Protein backbone atom coordinates (compact mmCIF):
# COMPACT_ATOMS: atom_id res chain seq x y z
CA MET A 1 -0.07 -0.02 -0.08
CA LYS A 2 2.74 2.36 0.83
CA GLN A 3 4.59 1.46 -2.20
CA GLN A 4 1.62 2.23 -4.38
CA GLN A 5 0.99 5.56 -2.72
CA ALA A 6 4.78 6.58 -3.25
CA PHE A 7 4.50 5.48 -6.89
CA LEU A 8 1.27 7.58 -7.43
CA ARG A 9 2.97 10.49 -5.57
CA ALA A 10 6.06 10.31 -7.85
CA ARG A 11 3.82 10.04 -10.89
CA LEU A 12 1.66 13.00 -10.00
CA CYS A 13 5.05 15.13 -9.19
CA ALA A 14 6.32 14.05 -12.70
CA MET A 15 3.06 15.16 -14.38
CA TRP A 16 3.27 18.53 -12.65
CA TRP A 17 6.91 18.90 -13.84
CA VAL A 18 5.93 18.06 -17.51
CA ALA A 19 3.02 20.55 -17.47
CA ALA A 20 5.19 23.35 -16.16
CA VAL A 21 7.76 22.80 -18.74
CA VAL A 22 5.23 22.68 -21.48
CA VAL A 23 3.60 25.97 -20.21
CA LEU A 24 6.83 27.80 -19.39
CA LEU A 25 8.99 26.76 -22.17
CA PRO A 26 7.41 28.80 -25.02
CA ALA A 27 7.44 31.86 -22.65
CA THR A 28 11.22 31.68 -22.48
CA SER A 29 11.82 32.26 -26.32
CA PRO A 30 11.77 36.03 -26.94
CA ALA A 31 9.20 37.25 -29.52
CA ARG A 32 10.68 39.52 -32.18
CA ALA A 33 8.68 42.12 -34.14
CA ASP A 34 10.66 41.46 -37.40
CA ASP A 35 9.98 37.76 -37.53
CA PRO A 36 6.66 38.04 -39.52
CA ALA A 37 8.06 40.34 -42.05
CA ARG A 38 11.10 38.25 -42.43
CA ILE A 39 9.04 35.14 -43.00
CA LEU A 40 6.64 37.00 -45.40
CA LYS A 41 9.77 38.39 -47.44
CA GLY A 42 11.27 34.78 -47.64
CA MET A 43 7.95 33.39 -48.86
CA THR A 44 7.46 36.04 -51.51
CA ASP A 45 11.02 35.69 -52.65
CA TYR A 46 10.58 31.92 -52.89
CA LEU A 47 7.31 32.25 -54.99
CA GLY A 48 8.77 34.95 -57.12
CA SER A 49 11.63 32.74 -58.22
CA GLN A 50 9.38 29.83 -59.40
CA LYS A 51 8.85 29.44 -63.14
CA THR A 52 5.05 28.66 -62.70
CA LEU A 53 2.63 29.01 -60.04
CA SER A 54 -0.58 27.06 -59.69
CA ALA A 55 -3.31 27.02 -57.11
CA SER A 56 -6.68 25.10 -56.92
CA PHE A 57 -9.51 25.06 -54.41
CA GLU A 58 -12.91 23.29 -53.73
CA SER A 59 -15.89 24.96 -51.99
CA ASP A 60 -19.01 23.37 -50.72
CA ILE A 61 -22.24 24.99 -49.78
CA GLU A 62 -25.06 22.86 -48.20
CA ILE A 63 -28.55 23.97 -47.79
CA ILE A 64 -31.34 22.26 -45.78
CA THR A 65 -34.86 22.88 -47.09
CA PRO A 66 -38.01 23.21 -45.05
CA GLU A 67 -38.91 19.72 -46.16
CA LEU A 68 -35.50 18.53 -44.71
CA GLN A 69 -33.85 17.75 -47.97
CA LYS A 70 -30.22 18.50 -48.23
CA ILE A 71 -28.85 20.22 -51.38
CA GLN A 72 -25.24 20.78 -51.94
CA PHE A 73 -23.44 23.00 -54.42
CA THR A 74 -19.78 22.22 -54.98
CA ARG A 75 -17.28 24.27 -57.06
CA GLN A 76 -13.77 23.39 -57.97
CA GLN A 77 -11.28 25.87 -59.52
CA GLY A 78 -7.92 25.63 -60.61
CA GLY A 79 -5.32 27.84 -62.50
CA GLN A 80 -1.71 28.34 -63.43
CA ALA A 81 0.17 31.51 -64.11
CA PRO A 82 3.61 31.80 -65.57
CA GLY A 83 6.28 33.11 -63.32
């Protein structure tokens, strides 16, 4: 019985330490205001260097009528632009 209580106490203590590390670890890294601008600049430079650029999407709209019938409209679009 004492062994089981000691094991549970140690397990609870370990869980608290893990929770504290998970919560406090992101707070220790300094946030910098230029990071978003630097990331966006890198992304635009990369996309600008590509020979072609393509994108596609799919959109769904669902409607339920007063008679409880489901109507679904689907649209798919794709395109490619020269770089």
